[in-house]
Each structure stands twice: as C-alpha cells, then as structure tokens.
Amino acid sequence: MLYPLKFEPILMPKIWGGQNLKRLYTAADRYDNIGESWLVSAVQGNESVVEGGFLADNTLPELVEVYLNDLVGDGVYKRYGNNFPLLVKIIDAADDLSIQVHPDDEIAGKRHNSFGKNEMWYILDCTEDAFVCAGFNRKMTQKEYLTAVEDGTLEDYLQKHPVKKGDYIYIPAGCVHSIGRGCTILEIQQSSDITYRIYDFNRTDDKGNRRELHTEQALEAIDFDNWHKSLSSAVFVDNEARKIIETPYFKTLILSASKVQELDLSEIDSFVLLSVVEGRLNVNHPSGKTVIDTWQTALIPASIQTVVLNPDPKAKVLITYIQ
C-alpha cells in the first residue's frame, strides 16, 4: 500500500546562496553557500530519492513507472504519462539572483524537449528590506528592452515588490523576474530546470569567470504583452483551506491548522503535495503516521482518499495538486 512520501533533500550550492538552509540539513555543512534545496523532483540528473518506509531509496521517476495512476492520479497520468509534472524547492538568496526568464511549454518543448516553467513563490522568511522583481514597471517594446539590456539599465525597468513573510506571487513563463537578497522562498513549479539568464550583475565565480547569458533565447521567451504582475499576502482562516493560486499547471491552497481535521482527497484526481511553511504537521493515513516538519514537503499518492491532519500544536501548510 502506498503511503505519504518524503524525500531526501537535494542541496545545491549557488554563487548567491546563503546560510539559512544549513540549520535544516547536516549534510549542508560541506558547502559554503546553499542556494537551493530540492524537496520533490523528477528532473533528470536530480531525481528525488524516497526517505523512509518500504519504498526508501527508490527515485520518484521509478515510482511513477511502477505505480502509474495510483501514485499520480488517472487524469494526471493520462496527461503526463511517466513524467512527474511538478518540482518543489526552497531558495535561499543571500545575494540577488540574476535577472532571468523561463520559456513556456512550446518553446521549451521545441528547444529542450522539456516542460516550460511556470512557477509560484511563497515567502518563507525575509529581511526587513527584502524584495522580488516580477514583470516590468511599464509596457516595453522589444527595442526598448534590448537597449536597456545593452546599456545595463534593465533593472530600472523591473517591477519591484517589497515582500514580507507569507506573501506569494505567480510567475508565469515569459515574465522577467529576479529574487532579491534576503529572501527565503518556497517555489512550486513545473518540472523544468530551464532558465534564460539576462543579466547577472557582472558577477564572477571563484575562478573569475562570468556566468553565461542567454540574450537571444530570452528575447523569444519574454511575453511583452503580459508585463504587469501583482504580489498578494496570504490570508489564513483557522482550519479552512483557501485557494491562492489556480493555473493550468497546478492549484495551491493555504491552510492554517489548529485542530485535528480530516482532509478528504476523494474528489481530487491527482497526487497532493503538503508543504509545511510554519509549525509541524502529523499526517495520519491508512498505513500509519507521517510527520512533516517546518519547510518540508510530503507527497500524498492519489490512491489515498483521506488523511487526518494533526497539527503539533499549530501548522500552516500549502496544499498543491493538478486539476
């Protein structure tokens, strides 16, 4: 019988990475700056490995191949086959990330035989002056954009959003964006690792080399018509799941749990991801109990119809699935 799955974190050092993730993972001590921790991934070369239970040491793609729709749901399997469609990661930015854009499904499929990358960010923690950039602060033409890239002023045209803990924003493919220093973010996205880097602040790595830019690819990927983006703040209502993001790629709800409650999944033809952003959550299911600590994510297989959520003593959780 399938059970809620937790995975070994995949830690990734980054030039802009920080120290916040080191307190979560002892394995992080061997790195100077951890930029990302991939919690649920089927991206080739970075496949999540199950942690605990009789399925321990199996990768997520292996489980999809064996359990098919029992793991991901009938509709999801019909749509995606053996390709698990989502990626969940934590991003810890001690420095500004590059200004970048992601391709949509059409461009990514044509160029990379991959999904595109539509994503959402949830602010787990941040410094007082933290911000993210998403979209332009005015409508721009391709010519104006290229001029700004060439003269190094693109940052002046980005829409800057001051952030606080609990804020969230949807970043569709084609949206120029950047995460500012001081942000720790939960990112839920399509299963893709394709980024077109536009500007990287002329940074160099430890060998003195600048990172590659993707100017031509980015120009094709940018959606110049859909340029304005809005940031939202999570409004939690005790023990009531509320929708915050609904896209063709995934749907995410937020729940502030302060009492034991049943989560009925029988009408959801999909796996469900439970991401605890604050507190601790005990999940009771037909095979036993799974504990999800702060900043952890568990995958509930589609074959599980009901779970009981038991916060310890309180928990805030994001609930994500495919519809």
PDB file of N, CA and C in Angstrom, residues 130-211:
ATOM      1  N   ALA A 130      13.720  43.237   2.148  1.00  0.00           N
ATOM      2  CA  ALA A 130      13.744  42.279   1.035  1.00  0.00           C
ATOM      3  C   ALA A 130      12.709  42.638  -0.034  1.00  0.00           C
ATOM      4  N   PHE A 131      13.002  42.190  -1.254  1.00  0.00           N
ATOM      5  CA  PHE A 131      12.092  42.435  -2.369  1.00  0.00           C
ATOM      6  C   PHE A 131      12.290  41.358  -3.426  1.00  0.00           C
ATOM      7  N   VAL A 132      11.307  41.244  -4.300  1.00  0.00           N
ATOM      8  CA  VAL A 132      11.447  40.452  -5.519  1.00  0.00           C
ATOM      9  C   VAL A 132      11.084  41.356  -6.688  1.00  0.00           C
ATOM     10  N   CYS A 133      11.592  41.013  -7.858  1.00  0.00           N
ATOM     11  CA  CYS A 133      11.226  41.719  -9.086  1.00  0.00           C
ATOM     12  C   CYS A 133      10.432  40.768  -9.967  1.00  0.00           C
ATOM     13  N   ALA A 134       9.316  41.238 -10.483  1.00  0.00           N
ATOM     14  CA  ALA A 134       8.483  40.415 -11.363  1.00  0.00           C
ATOM     15  C   ALA A 134       7.746  41.316 -12.331  1.00  0.00           C
ATOM     16  N   GLY A 135       8.034  41.160 -13.615  1.00  0.00           N
ATOM     17  CA  GLY A 135       7.408  41.977 -14.638  1.00  0.00           C
ATOM     18  C   GLY A 135       8.105  43.323 -14.797  1.00  0.00           C
ATOM     19  N   PHE A 136       7.611  44.108 -15.738  1.00  0.00           N
ATOM     20  CA  PHE A 136       8.141  45.450 -15.978  1.00  0.00           C
ATOM     21  C   PHE A 136       7.283  46.484 -15.260  1.00  0.00           C
ATOM     22  N   ASN A 137       7.878  47.652 -14.971  1.00  0.00           N
ATOM     23  CA  ASN A 137       7.095  48.711 -14.322  1.00  0.00           C
ATOM     24  C   ASN A 137       6.338  49.579 -15.321  1.00  0.00           C
ATOM     25  N   ARG A 138       6.495  49.277 -16.595  1.00  0.00           N
ATOM     26  CA  ARG A 138       5.686  49.899 -17.644  1.00  0.00           C
ATOM     27  C   ARG A 138       5.762  49.003 -18.873  1.00  0.00           C
ATOM     28  N   LYS A 139       4.871  49.222 -19.812  1.00  0.00           N
ATOM     29  CA  LYS A 139       4.904  48.431 -21.042  1.00  0.00           C
ATOM     30  C   LYS A 139       6.165  48.782 -21.824  1.00  0.00           C
ATOM     31  N   MET A 140       6.869  47.742 -22.296  1.00  0.00           N
ATOM     32  CA  MET A 140       8.111  47.946 -23.039  1.00  0.00           C
ATOM     33  C   MET A 140       8.032  47.269 -24.397  1.00  0.00           C
ATOM     34  N   THR A 141       8.683  47.873 -25.375  1.00  0.00           N
ATOM     35  CA  THR A 141       8.825  47.231 -26.678  1.00  0.00           C
ATOM     36  C   THR A 141      10.095  46.386 -26.673  1.00  0.00           C
ATOM     37  N   GLN A 142      10.210  45.513 -27.655  1.00  0.00           N
ATOM     38  CA  GLN A 142      11.431  44.725 -27.772  1.00  0.00           C
ATOM     39  C   GLN A 142      12.648  45.632 -27.941  1.00  0.00           C
ATOM     40  N   LYS A 143      12.500  46.688 -28.715  1.00  0.00           N
ATOM     41  CA  LYS A 143      13.623  47.597 -28.949  1.00  0.00           C
ATOM     42  C   LYS A 143      14.057  48.277 -27.655  1.00  0.00           C
ATOM     43  N   GLU A 144      13.093  48.748 -26.866  1.00  0.00           N
ATOM     44  CA  GLU A 144      13.417  49.388 -25.584  1.00  0.00           C
ATOM     45  C   GLU A 144      14.087  48.400 -24.636  1.00  0.00           C
ATOM     46  N   TYR A 145      13.576  47.180 -24.621  1.00  0.00           N
ATOM     47  CA  TYR A 145      14.157  46.142 -23.769  1.00  0.00           C
ATOM     48  C   TYR A 145      15.613  45.875 -24.152  1.00  0.00           C
ATOM     49  N   LEU A 146      15.892  45.692 -25.442  1.00  0.00           N
ATOM     50  CA  LEU A 146      17.253  45.397 -25.898  1.00  0.00           C
ATOM     51  C   LEU A 146      18.199  46.548 -25.586  1.00  0.00           C
ATOM     52  N   THR A 147      17.716  47.771 -25.717  1.00  0.00           N
ATOM     53  CA  THR A 147      18.544  48.926 -25.365  1.00  0.00           C
ATOM     54  C   THR A 147      18.899  48.902 -23.882  1.00  0.00           C
ATOM     55  N   ALA A 148      17.918  48.575 -23.033  1.00  0.00           N
ATOM     56  CA  ALA A 148      18.163  48.509 -21.591  1.00  0.00           C
ATOM     57  C   ALA A 148      19.141  47.393 -21.240  1.00  0.00           C
ATOM     58  N   VAL A 149      19.046  46.266 -21.938  1.00  0.00           N
ATOM     59  CA  VAL A 149      19.985  45.168 -21.706  1.00  0.00           C
ATOM     60  C   VAL A 149      21.398  45.597 -22.095  1.00  0.00           C
ATOM     61  N   GLU A 150      21.514  46.245 -23.241  1.00  0.00           N
ATOM     62  CA  GLU A 150      22.829  46.637 -23.749  1.00  0.00           C
ATOM     63  C   GLU A 150      23.496  47.700 -22.880  1.00  0.00           C
ATOM     64  N   ASP A 151      22.710  48.647 -22.360  1.00  0.00           N
ATOM     65  CA  ASP A 151      23.342  49.710 -21.567  1.00  0.00           C
ATOM     66  C   ASP A 151      23.328  49.434 -20.062  1.00  0.00           C
ATOM     67  N   GLY A 152      22.864  48.232 -19.666  1.00  0.00           N
ATOM     68  CA  GLY A 152      22.935  47.830 -18.264  1.00  0.00           C
ATOM     69  C   GLY A 152      21.920  48.482 -17.359  1.00  0.00           C
ATOM     70  N   THR A 153      20.804  48.951 -17.919  1.00  0.00           N
ATOM     71  CA  THR A 153      19.791  49.630 -17.101  1.00  0.00           C
ATOM     72  C   THR A 153      18.496  48.836 -16.964  1.00  0.00           C
ATOM     73  N   LEU A 154      18.500  47.560 -17.335  1.00  0.00           N
ATOM     74  CA  LEU A 154      17.262  46.776 -17.308  1.00  0.00           C
ATOM     75  C   LEU A 154      16.632  46.762 -15.925  1.00  0.00           C
ATOM     76  N   GLU A 155      17.463  46.730 -14.893  1.00  0.00           N
ATOM     77  CA  GLU A 155      16.944  46.679 -13.524  1.00  0.00           C
ATOM     78  C   GLU A 155      16.023  47.868 -13.235  1.00  0.00           C
ATOM     79  N   ASP A 156      16.273  49.004 -13.869  1.00  0.00           N
ATOM     80  CA  ASP A 156      15.455  50.200 -13.642  1.00  0.00           C
ATOM     81  C   ASP A 156      14.030  50.035 -14.160  1.00  0.00           C
ATOM     82  N   TYR A 157      13.818  49.084 -15.059  1.00  0.00           N
ATOM     83  CA  TYR A 157      12.508  48.898 -15.680  1.00  0.00           C
ATOM     84  C   TYR A 157      11.726  47.722 -15.080  1.00  0.00           C
ATOM     85  N   LEU A 158      12.302  47.060 -14.090  1.00  0.00           N
ATOM     86  CA  LEU A 158      11.612  45.932 -13.474  1.00  0.00           C
ATOM     87  C   LEU A 158      10.656  46.414 -12.394  1.00  0.00           C
ATOM     88  N   GLN A 159       9.572  45.689 -12.236  1.00  0.00           N
ATOM     89  CA  GLN A 159       8.590  45.999 -11.201  1.00  0.00           C
ATOM     90  C   GLN A 159       9.075  45.386  -9.891  1.00  0.00           C
ATOM     91  N   LYS A 160       9.410  46.238  -8.929  1.00  0.00           N
ATOM     92  CA  LYS A 160       9.980  45.782  -7.659  1.00  0.00           C
ATOM     93  C   LYS A 160       8.872  45.672  -6.614  1.00  0.00           C
ATOM     94  N   HIS A 161       8.808  44.502  -5.963  1.00  0.00           N
ATOM     95  CA  HIS A 161       7.777  44.240  -4.958  1.00  0.00           C
ATOM     96  C   HIS A 161       8.431  44.028  -3.594  1.00  0.00           C
ATOM     97  N   PRO A 162       8.307  44.962  -2.647  1.00  0.00           N
ATOM     98  CA  PRO A 162       8.747  44.675  -1.276  1.00  0.00           C
ATOM     99  C   PRO A 162       7.951  43.487  -0.735  1.00  0.00           C
ATOM    100  N   VAL A 163       8.617  42.602   0.014  1.00  0.00           N
ATOM    101  CA  VAL A 163       7.947  41.389   0.479  1.00  0.00           C
ATOM    102  C   VAL A 163       8.080  41.235   1.988  1.00  0.00           C
ATOM    103  N   LYS A 164       7.167  40.435   2.522  1.00  0.00           N
ATOM    104  CA  LYS A 164       7.217  40.026   3.917  1.00  0.00           C
ATOM    105  C   LYS A 164       6.832  38.555   3.990  1.00  0.00           C
ATOM    106  N   LYS A 165       7.092  37.955   5.109  1.00  0.00           N
ATOM    107  CA  LYS A 165       6.748  36.555   5.316  1.00  0.00           C
ATOM    108  C   LYS A 165       5.260  36.330   5.051  1.00  0.00           C
ATOM    109  N   GLY A 166       4.951  35.298   4.256  1.00  0.00           N
ATOM    110  CA  GLY A 166       3.563  34.982   3.944  1.00  0.00           C
ATOM    111  C   GLY A 166       3.058  35.565   2.643  1.00  0.00           C
ATOM    112  N   ASP A 167       3.866  36.402   1.988  1.00  0.00           N
ATOM    113  CA  ASP A 167       3.477  36.905   0.664  1.00  0.00           C
ATOM    114  C   ASP A 167       3.675  35.817  -0.386  1.00  0.00           C
ATOM    115  N   TYR A 168       2.957  35.931  -1.492  1.00  0.00           N
ATOM    116  CA  TYR A 168       3.124  34.972  -2.584  1.00  0.00           C
ATOM    117  C   TYR A 168       2.862  35.665  -3.916  1.00  0.00           C
ATOM    118  N   ILE A 169       3.402  35.091  -4.978  1.00  0.00           N
ATOM    119  CA  ILE A 169       3.241  35.658  -6.311  1.00  0.00           C
ATOM    120  C   ILE A 169       3.377  34.545  -7.337  1.00  0.00           C
ATOM    121  N   TYR A 170       2.621  34.652  -8.405  1.00  0.00           N
ATOM    122  CA  TYR A 170       2.705  33.692  -9.510  1.00  0.00           C
ATOM    123  C   TYR A 170       3.573  34.289 -10.605  1.00  0.00           C
ATOM    124  N   ILE A 171       4.556  33.516 -11.065  1.00  0.00           N
ATOM    125  CA  ILE A 171       5.484  33.944 -12.109  1.00  0.00           C
ATOM    126  C   ILE A 171       5.256  33.058 -13.334  1.00  0.00           C
ATOM    127  N   PRO A 172       4.469  33.516 -14.302  1.00  0.00           N
ATOM    128  CA  PRO A 172       4.249  32.690 -15.492  1.00  0.00           C
ATOM    129  C   PRO A 172       5.474  32.680 -16.387  1.00  0.00           C
ATOM    130  N   ALA A 173       5.588  31.662 -17.209  1.00  0.00           N
ATOM    131  CA  ALA A 173       6.626  31.650 -18.235  1.00  0.00           C
ATOM    132  C   ALA A 173       6.508  32.927 -19.059  1.00  0.00           C
ATOM    133  N   GLY A 174       7.664  33.492 -19.414  1.00  0.00           N
ATOM    134  CA  GLY A 174       7.661  34.725 -20.183  1.00  0.00           C
ATOM    135  C   GLY A 174       7.768  35.980 -19.353  1.00  0.00           C
ATOM    136  N   CYS A 175       7.685  35.860 -18.023  1.00  0.00           N
ATOM    137  CA  CYS A 175       7.770  37.006 -17.118  1.00  0.00           C
ATOM    138  C   CYS A 175       9.223  37.200 -16.674  1.00  0.00           C
ATOM    139  N   VAL A 176       9.789  38.362 -16.957  1.00  0.00           N
ATOM    140  CA  VAL A 176      11.143  38.676 -16.497  1.00  0.00           C
ATOM    141  C   VAL A 176      11.100  38.876 -14.983  1.00  0.00           C
ATOM    142  N   HIS A 177      12.053  38.269 -14.262  1.00  0.00           N
ATOM    143  CA  HIS A 177      11.976  38.294 -12.808  1.00  0.00           C
ATOM    144  C   HIS A 177      13.344  38.114 -12.161  1.00  0.00           C
ATOM    145  N   SER A 178      13.376  38.377 -10.864  1.00  0.00           N
ATOM    146  CA  SER A 178      14.578  38.157 -10.067  1.00  0.00           C
ATOM    147  C   SER A 178      14.178  38.112  -8.603  1.00  0.00           C
ATOM    148  N   ILE A 179      14.895  37.316  -7.829  1.00  0.00           N
ATOM    149  CA  ILE A 179      14.706  37.264  -6.378  1.00  0.00           C
ATOM    150  C   ILE A 179      15.805  38.098  -5.734  1.00  0.00           C
ATOM    151  N   GLY A 180      15.415  39.037  -4.882  1.00  0.00           N
ATOM    152  CA  GLY A 180      16.387  39.897  -4.228  1.00  0.00           C
ATOM    153  C   GLY A 180      17.004  39.244  -3.006  1.00  0.00           C
ATOM    154  N   ARG A 181      18.140  39.780  -2.605  1.00  0.00           N
ATOM    155  CA  ARG A 181      18.844  39.258  -1.432  1.00  0.00           C
ATOM    156  C   ARG A 181      17.967  39.348  -0.189  1.00  0.00           C
ATOM    157  N   GLY A 182      18.148  38.388   0.704  1.00  0.00           N
ATOM    158  CA  GLY A 182      17.399  38.383   1.954  1.00  0.00           C
ATOM    159  C   GLY A 182      16.094  37.621   1.910  1.00  0.00           C
ATOM    160  N   CYS A 183      15.809  36.947   0.791  1.00  0.00           N
ATOM    161  CA  CYS A 183      14.562  36.181   0.651  1.00  0.00           C
ATOM    162  C   CYS A 183      14.824  34.684   0.776  1.00  0.00           C
ATOM    163  N   THR A 184      14.002  34.010   1.561  1.00  0.00           N
ATOM    164  CA  THR A 184      13.946  32.551   1.557  1.00  0.00           C
ATOM    165  C   THR A 184      12.550  32.172   1.080  1.00  0.00           C
ATOM    166  N   ILE A 185      12.508  31.410   0.001  1.00  0.00           N
ATOM    167  CA  ILE A 185      11.263  31.229  -0.754  1.00  0.00           C
ATOM    168  C   ILE A 185      10.975  29.757  -0.993  1.00  0.00           C
ATOM    169  N   LEU A 186       9.717  29.366  -0.859  1.00  0.00           N
ATOM    170  CA  LEU A 186       9.255  28.068  -1.344  1.00  0.00           C
ATOM    171  C   LEU A 186       8.774  28.272  -2.770  1.00  0.00           C
ATOM    172  N   GLU A 187       9.341  27.506  -3.689  1.00  0.00           N
ATOM    173  CA  GLU A 187       8.957  27.615  -5.099  1.00  0.00           C
ATOM    174  C   GLU A 187       8.277  26.326  -5.537  1.00  0.00           C
ATOM    175  N   ILE A 188       7.084  26.462  -6.085  1.00  0.00           N
ATOM    176  CA  ILE A 188       6.345  25.344  -6.668  1.00  0.00           C
ATOM    177  C   ILE A 188       6.227  25.633  -8.153  1.00  0.00           C
ATOM    178  N   GLN A 189       6.655  24.689  -8.992  1.00  0.00           N
ATOM    179  CA  GLN A 189       6.780  24.987 -10.412  1.00  0.00           C
ATOM    180  C   GLN A 189       6.579  23.741 -11.252  1.00  0.00           C
ATOM    181  N   GLN A 190       6.480  23.953 -12.554  1.00  0.00           N
ATOM    182  CA  GLN A 190       6.535  22.823 -13.472  1.00  0.00           C
ATOM    183  C   GLN A 190       7.894  22.140 -13.360  1.00  0.00           C
ATOM    184  N   SER A 191       7.923  20.885 -13.733  1.00  0.00           N
ATOM    185  CA  SER A 191       9.158  20.104 -13.638  1.00  0.00           C
ATOM    186  C   SER A 191      10.100  20.488 -14.773  1.00  0.00           C
ATOM    187  N   SER A 192      10.896  21.510 -14.521  1.00  0.00           N
ATOM    188  CA  SER A 192      11.805  22.044 -15.537  1.00  0.00           C
ATOM    189  C   SER A 192      12.938  22.776 -14.841  1.00  0.00           C
ATOM    190  N   ASP A 193      14.119  22.714 -15.412  1.00  0.00           N
ATOM    191  CA  ASP A 193      15.264  23.447 -14.865  1.00  0.00           C
ATOM    192  C   ASP A 193      15.858  24.363 -15.930  1.00  0.00           C
ATOM    193  N   ILE A 194      14.999  24.946 -16.759  1.00  0.00           N
ATOM    194  CA  ILE A 194      15.463  25.785 -17.862  1.00  0.00           C
ATOM    195  C   ILE A 194      15.303  27.257 -17.490  1.00  0.00           C
ATOM    196  N   THR A 195      16.421  27.953 -17.461  1.00  0.00           N
ATOM    197  CA  THR A 195      16.444  29.377 -17.140  1.00  0.00           C
ATOM    198  C   THR A 195      17.250  30.115 -18.194  1.00  0.00           C
ATOM    199  N   TYR A 196      16.708  31.210 -18.694  1.00  0.00           N
ATOM    200  CA  TYR A 196      17.440  32.087 -19.603  1.00  0.00           C
ATOM    201  C   TYR A 196      17.909  33.304 -18.802  1.00  0.00           C
ATOM    202  N   ARG A 197      19.205  33.364 -18.572  1.00  0.00           N
ATOM    203  CA  ARG A 197      19.794  34.430 -17.762  1.00  0.00           C
ATOM    204  C   ARG A 197      20.006  35.663 -18.641  1.00  0.00           C
ATOM    205  N   ILE A 198      19.450  36.797 -18.209  1.00  0.00           N
ATOM    206  CA  ILE A 198      19.511  38.032 -18.994  1.00  0.00           C
ATOM    207  C   ILE A 198      20.629  38.947 -18.503  1.00  0.00           C
ATOM    208  N   TYR A 199      20.723  39.113 -17.189  1.00  0.00           N
ATOM    209  CA  TYR A 199      21.739  39.997 -16.598  1.00  0.00           C
ATOM    210  C   TYR A 199      22.138  39.424 -15.250  1.00  0.00           C
ATOM    211  N   ASP A 200      23.444  39.406 -14.971  1.00  0.00           N
ATOM    212  CA  ASP A 200      23.941  38.755 -13.755  1.00  0.00           C
ATOM    213  C   ASP A 200      24.842  39.675 -12.937  1.00  0.00           C
ATOM    214  N   PHE A 201      24.659  40.983 -13.091  1.00  0.00           N
ATOM    215  CA  PHE A 201      25.382  41.972 -12.282  1.00  0.00           C
ATOM    216  C   PHE A 201      26.905  41.865 -12.432  1.00  0.00           C
ATOM    217  N   ASN A 202      27.346  41.309 -13.573  1.00  0.00           N
ATOM    218  CA  ASN A 202      28.780  41.168 -13.871  1.00  0.00           C
ATOM    219  C   ASN A 202      29.536  40.371 -12.810  1.00  0.00           C
ATOM    220  N   ARG A 203      28.828  39.441 -12.165  1.00  0.00           N
ATOM    221  CA  ARG A 203      29.473  38.600 -11.144  1.00  0.00           C
ATOM    222  C   ARG A 203      30.420  37.594 -11.778  1.00  0.00           C
ATOM    223  N   THR A 204      31.412  37.184 -10.992  1.00  0.00           N
ATOM    224  CA  THR A 204      32.321  36.124 -11.423  1.00  0.00           C
ATOM    225  C   THR A 204      32.324  35.014 -10.387  1.00  0.00           C
ATOM    226  N   ASP A 205      32.613  33.787 -10.845  1.00  0.00           N
ATOM    227  CA  ASP A 205      32.711  32.661  -9.923  1.00  0.00           C
ATOM    228  C   ASP A 205      34.094  32.644  -9.278  1.00  0.00           C
ATOM    229  N   ASP A 206      34.379  31.567  -8.512  1.00  0.00           N
ATOM    230  CA  ASP A 206      35.659  31.512  -7.797  1.00  0.00           C
ATOM    231  C   ASP A 206      36.856  31.373  -8.724  1.00  0.00           C
ATOM    232  N   LYS A 207      36.587  31.137 -10.008  1.00  0.00           N
ATOM    233  CA  LYS A 207      37.668  31.064 -10.995  1.00  0.00           C
ATOM    234  C   LYS A 207      37.751  32.332 -11.848  1.00  0.00           C
ATOM    235  N   GLY A 208      36.937  33.319 -11.487  1.00  0.00           N
ATOM    236  CA  GLY A 208      36.977  34.582 -12.204  1.00  0.00           C
ATOM    237  C   GLY A 208      36.155  34.623 -13.471  1.00  0.00           C
ATOM    238  N   ASN A 209      35.311  33.604 -13.680  1.00  0.00           N
ATOM    239  CA  ASN A 209      34.510  33.528 -14.902  1.00  0.00           C
ATOM    240  C   ASN A 209      33.101  34.061 -14.661  1.00  0.00           C
ATOM    241  N   ARG A 210      32.589  34.802 -15.632  1.00  0.00           N
ATOM    242  CA  ARG A 210      31.197  35.239 -15.571  1.00  0.00           C
ATOM    243  C   ARG A 210      30.279  34.118 -16.045  1.00  0.00           C
ATOM    244  N   ARG A 211      29.095  34.059 -15.462  1.00  0.00           N
ATOM    245  CA  ARG A 211      28.138  33.039 -15.877  1.00  0.00           C
ATOM    246  C   ARG A 211      27.550  33.386 -17.243  1.00  0.00           C
TER     247      ARG A 211
END
